[in-house]
Coordinates of C-alpha atoms in Angstrom, one line a residue:
M1 CA 25.4 201.8 119.5
I2 CA 24.5 198.6 120.8
Q3 CA 24.5 195.3 118.7
A4 CA 23.0 192.2 120.1
T5 CA 25.8 190.2 121.7
K6 CA 24.5 186.5 120.5
Q7 CA 23.8 186.9 116.9
L8 CA 21.7 183.6 116.0
N9 CA 21.0 184.5 112.4
T10 CA 21.8 186.2 109.3
A11 CA 19.0 188.5 108.8
N12 CA 19.6 192.2 108.6
W13 CA 18.3 193.6 112.1
P14 CA 17.8 197.5 112.4
P15 CA 20.7 199.0 114.6
K16 CA 20.3 199.5 118.2
Y17 CA 21.0 202.3 120.5
D18 CA 21.9 202.7 124.1
L19 CA 18.8 203.9 126.2
F20 CA 19.8 203.6 129.8
G21 CA 22.0 200.7 129.2
V22 CA 19.1 198.8 127.1
G23 CA 19.8 198.3 123.3
V24 CA 16.7 199.6 121.7
S25 CA 16.1 199.5 117.7
A26 CA 15.7 202.5 115.6
T27 CA 12.9 201.0 113.5
N28 CA 9.5 201.3 112.0
Y29 CA 6.6 199.0 111.2
D30 CA 7.7 198.2 107.8
E31 CA 11.4 197.6 108.5
A32 CA 10.6 195.6 111.6
V33 CA 8.1 193.3 109.6
D34 CA 10.5 192.8 106.9
A35 CA 13.3 191.9 109.3
T36 CA 11.0 189.4 111.0
I37 CA 9.6 187.7 108.2
A38 CA 13.0 187.2 106.3
A39 CA 14.2 185.4 109.5
A40 CA 11.0 183.5 109.9
Q41 CA 11.2 182.3 106.3
R42 CA 14.3 180.4 107.0
R43 CA 13.1 179.5 110.3
E44 CA 16.3 180.9 112.0
S45 CA 16.4 181.2 115.7
A46 CA 15.9 184.8 116.8
V47 CA 14.1 187.0 119.4
V48 CA 12.1 190.2 118.9
S49 CA 10.6 192.2 121.6
L50 CA 8.3 195.3 121.8
H51 CA 9.6 197.6 124.6
A52 CA 7.5 200.5 126.0
V53 CA 8.5 202.7 129.0
H54 CA 7.9 200.1 131.6
A55 CA 9.8 197.4 129.8
V56 CA 12.9 199.7 129.0
V57 CA 13.2 200.9 132.8
T58 CA 12.3 197.4 134.2
A59 CA 15.4 196.1 132.1
S60 CA 17.4 199.0 132.8
G61 CA 17.3 198.3 136.6
E62 CA 17.8 194.6 136.7
S63 CA 21.3 193.7 135.3
D64 CA 20.7 190.1 134.5
L65 CA 17.5 191.0 132.6
R66 CA 19.3 193.8 130.8
E67 CA 22.1 191.3 129.6
Q68 CA 19.4 189.0 128.3
V69 CA 17.6 191.6 126.4
N70 CA 20.8 193.0 124.8
T71 CA 21.2 189.5 123.2
F72 CA 17.8 190.0 121.3
Q73 CA 18.2 190.7 117.6
M74 CA 15.5 193.5 117.7
V75 CA 14.0 195.7 120.5
A76 CA 11.5 197.8 119.1
P77 CA 10.3 201.1 120.5
D78 CA 6.7 200.2 121.7
G79 CA 5.9 203.4 123.1
Q80 CA 6.1 207.1 122.1
P81 CA 8.3 208.2 124.9
V82 CA 10.9 205.7 124.0
R83 CA 10.7 206.8 120.2
W84 CA 10.9 210.4 121.3
A85 CA 13.9 209.6 123.5
L86 CA 15.7 207.9 120.5
N87 CA 15.2 210.9 118.5
R88 CA 16.3 213.2 120.9
L89 CA 19.3 211.4 121.9
Y90 CA 20.4 210.2 118.7
R91 CA 18.5 211.9 116.1
T92 CA 16.8 208.6 114.6
G93 CA 14.3 210.6 112.9
L94 CA 11.6 207.9 113.9
R95 CA 8.1 209.1 112.9
D96 CA 6.2 206.6 114.8
R97 CA 6.5 203.8 117.5
V98 CA 6.2 200.1 116.7
Y99 CA 3.0 199.3 118.9
G100 CA 2.7 195.7 119.9
P101 CA -0.7 195.0 119.0
E102 CA -0.5 196.6 115.7
F103 CA 2.9 195.1 114.9
M104 CA 1.3 191.8 115.6
L105 CA -1.5 192.1 113.1
R106 CA 0.9 193.5 110.4
L107 CA 3.1 190.7 111.1
C108 CA 0.2 188.2 110.6
A109 CA -0.9 190.0 107.4
Q110 CA 2.6 189.3 105.9
A111 CA 2.7 186.0 107.1
A112 CA -0.3 184.9 105.6
A113 CA 0.8 186.6 102.2
D114 CA 4.2 184.9 102.5
G115 CA 3.0 181.6 103.8
V116 CA 4.8 181.8 106.9
S117 CA 3.1 179.9 109.8
I118 CA 2.6 181.2 113.4
Y119 CA 2.3 179.9 116.7
L120 CA 0.7 181.4 119.6
Y121 CA 2.0 180.8 123.3
G122 CA 0.7 182.6 126.2
G123 CA -2.6 183.8 127.7
S124 CA -5.5 181.9 129.5
P125 CA -6.9 179.0 127.6
D126 CA -10.1 181.0 126.5
V127 CA -7.9 184.2 125.6
V128 CA -5.6 182.1 123.3
E129 CA -8.5 180.1 122.0
T130 CA -10.4 183.5 121.0
L131 CA -7.2 185.0 119.9
K132 CA -6.7 182.0 117.3
N133 CA -10.6 182.4 116.0
N134 CA -10.1 186.1 115.6
L135 CA -6.8 186.1 113.7
L136 CA -8.2 183.5 111.3
Q137 CA -11.5 185.5 110.7
K138 CA -9.3 188.7 110.0
F139 CA -6.6 186.8 108.0
P140 CA -8.4 183.9 106.3
G141 CA -4.8 182.8 104.4
L142 CA -3.0 182.7 107.8
E143 CA -1.7 179.4 108.9
I144 CA -1.7 178.8 112.7
A145 CA 0.6 176.0 113.3
G146 CA -0.3 175.7 117.0
Y147 CA -1.4 177.3 120.0
E148 CA -1.4 176.9 123.8
S149 CA -1.8 178.3 127.1
P150 CA 1.0 177.4 129.4
P151 CA 0.4 176.7 133.2
F152 CA 0.7 179.7 135.8
R153 CA 3.8 178.3 137.3
Q154 CA 7.3 177.3 136.3
L155 CA 7.6 174.4 134.0
S156 CA 9.6 171.3 134.9
A157 CA 12.4 170.5 132.6
E158 CA 10.5 167.8 130.9
E159 CA 7.4 170.0 130.3
D160 CA 9.6 172.7 129.0
E161 CA 11.3 170.3 126.6
E162 CA 7.7 169.0 125.4
V163 CA 7.0 172.7 124.7
V164 CA 10.2 173.3 122.7
R165 CA 9.5 170.0 120.7
R166 CA 5.8 171.2 119.9
I167 CA 6.8 174.5 118.5
N168 CA 9.6 172.9 116.4
N169 CA 7.7 170.0 115.0
S170 CA 4.8 172.5 114.2
G171 CA 7.0 174.1 111.6
A172 CA 5.9 177.6 112.6
G173 CA 8.5 180.5 111.7
V174 CA 6.8 183.0 113.9
V175 CA 6.2 182.2 117.7
F176 CA 4.2 185.0 119.4
I177 CA 4.8 184.9 123.1
G178 CA 2.3 186.6 125.4
L179 CA 3.5 186.2 128.9
G180 CA 3.7 189.7 130.0
C181 CA 6.9 191.8 130.8
P182 CA 9.4 190.7 131.9
K183 CA 8.4 187.1 132.1
Q184 CA 8.0 186.7 128.0
D185 CA 11.6 188.2 127.8
R186 CA 13.2 185.8 130.5
F187 CA 11.3 183.0 128.5
A188 CA 12.4 184.1 125.2
F189 CA 15.9 184.4 126.2
E190 CA 15.9 180.8 127.6
H191 CA 14.8 179.5 124.5
A192 CA 16.9 181.2 122.0
G193 CA 18.8 178.8 120.0
R194 CA 16.5 176.1 121.0
I195 CA 13.2 177.2 119.1
E196 CA 13.4 177.1 115.4
G197 CA 11.7 180.3 114.6
V198 CA 11.5 183.8 115.5
Q199 CA 10.1 184.4 118.9
V200 CA 8.0 187.7 119.1
C201 CA 7.3 189.0 122.6
V202 CA 4.0 191.0 122.2
G203 CA 2.7 191.2 125.8
A204 CA -1.0 192.3 126.0
A205 CA -1.5 192.1 122.5
F206 CA -3.0 188.6 123.1
D207 CA -5.7 190.1 125.4
F208 CA -6.3 193.2 123.0
H209 CA -7.0 191.1 120.0
A210 CA -9.0 188.4 122.0
G211 CA -11.2 191.4 123.0
E212 CA -10.3 190.8 126.7
K213 CA -9.1 194.5 127.0
R214 CA -9.9 197.7 125.1
T215 CA -7.1 199.7 123.2
A216 CA -6.7 203.4 123.8
P217 CA -8.2 205.7 121.2
D218 CA -5.9 206.6 118.3
W219 CA -5.7 210.3 119.6
M220 CA -4.5 209.2 123.2
Q221 CA -2.0 206.8 121.4
R222 CA -0.4 209.5 119.3
N223 CA -0.1 212.1 122.2
S224 CA 1.5 209.2 124.6
L225 CA -1.8 209.1 126.7
E226 CA -2.3 205.4 126.2
W227 CA -0.9 204.8 129.7
L228 CA -3.5 207.1 131.3
F229 CA -6.4 205.1 129.3
R230 CA -4.9 201.7 130.8
L231 CA -4.5 203.1 134.2
C232 CA -8.3 204.2 134.4
Q233 CA -9.3 200.6 133.2
E234 CA -6.8 198.8 135.9
P235 CA -5.8 201.7 138.6
R236 CA -5.0 199.0 141.2
R237 CA -2.7 196.9 139.2
L238 CA -1.1 199.4 137.0
W239 CA -0.8 202.5 139.2
K240 CA 2.8 201.8 140.3
R241 CA 3.9 200.5 136.6
Y242 CA 2.8 203.9 135.1
L243 CA 3.3 206.6 137.7
V244 CA 6.4 205.1 139.2
T245 CA 8.1 203.8 135.9
N246 CA 7.2 206.8 134.0
S247 CA 8.9 209.2 136.6
I248 CA 12.0 206.8 136.6
F249 CA 12.2 207.0 132.7
V250 CA 12.0 210.8 132.7
A251 CA 14.7 210.9 135.4
K252 CA 17.0 208.3 133.5
F253 CA 16.6 210.3 130.3
T254 CA 17.3 213.7 131.9
M255 CA 20.7 212.0 133.4
Q256 CA 21.6 210.4 129.9
S257 CA 21.0 213.7 128.0
I258 CA 23.1 215.6 130.5
S259 CA 25.7 212.9 130.4
R260 CA 26.0 213.0 126.6
L261 CA 25.9 216.9 126.5
W262 CA 28.8 216.7 128.9
K263 CA 30.9 214.3 127.1
K264 CA 30.6 216.5 123.9
K265 CA 32.0 219.3 125.8
Q266 CA 35.1 217.7 127.0
P267 CA 38.2 218.3 125.1
V268 CA 39.5 215.6 122.9

């Protein structure tokens, strides 16, 4: 079992398990929301990321990114194959994944109920503006302390300090990061301990809730076919992500399964 190597807070986070060298949390929606809100209420600096197959495979193949992700307080299984892998390897008994867009909505609902303000960081100017309006319409009691669309380039040191200042001065307890994988994970790692609040990396959730992209039908999500739905929508951009990384995921899972089985058969 893997634990975050940089504990920045005192919240009770779910346990992590080794999946190809990446610590993935065995958790569900309710537990993940509760742990995040508990830390957000104290504005403790923490990082929560939602990892589907692509994110897990990417982190497992890049040592520096893997080390960064393994410092996060929670890495939830955003993908049925990731959930299945945890259940198969560790018998975690997870009944559902923690899907990023759905987790974002549930977290916003609880934040509104508990008086925790949020901050939106990511997306294009139009996307983040629409996202803000849609969230306020869906959750009238939600306080959005701030929102911004970062430039599509690396920030200067001065600009970066200004971002941290704006977020911290806003008083937000939850900071949603929508920069895509792995950019958002690297951003969150670099700002861990600097941003006062829980950074929650939700990727394409910004686009989904702004109406820029369609989510897969429920039956496709339940049967791990969301990748096929998105591939049909954006074949040129996503073919490598899904066809290649899905194959790598299966290969890595097979190797880890054989390795665990072999170790069990070795004499003590």
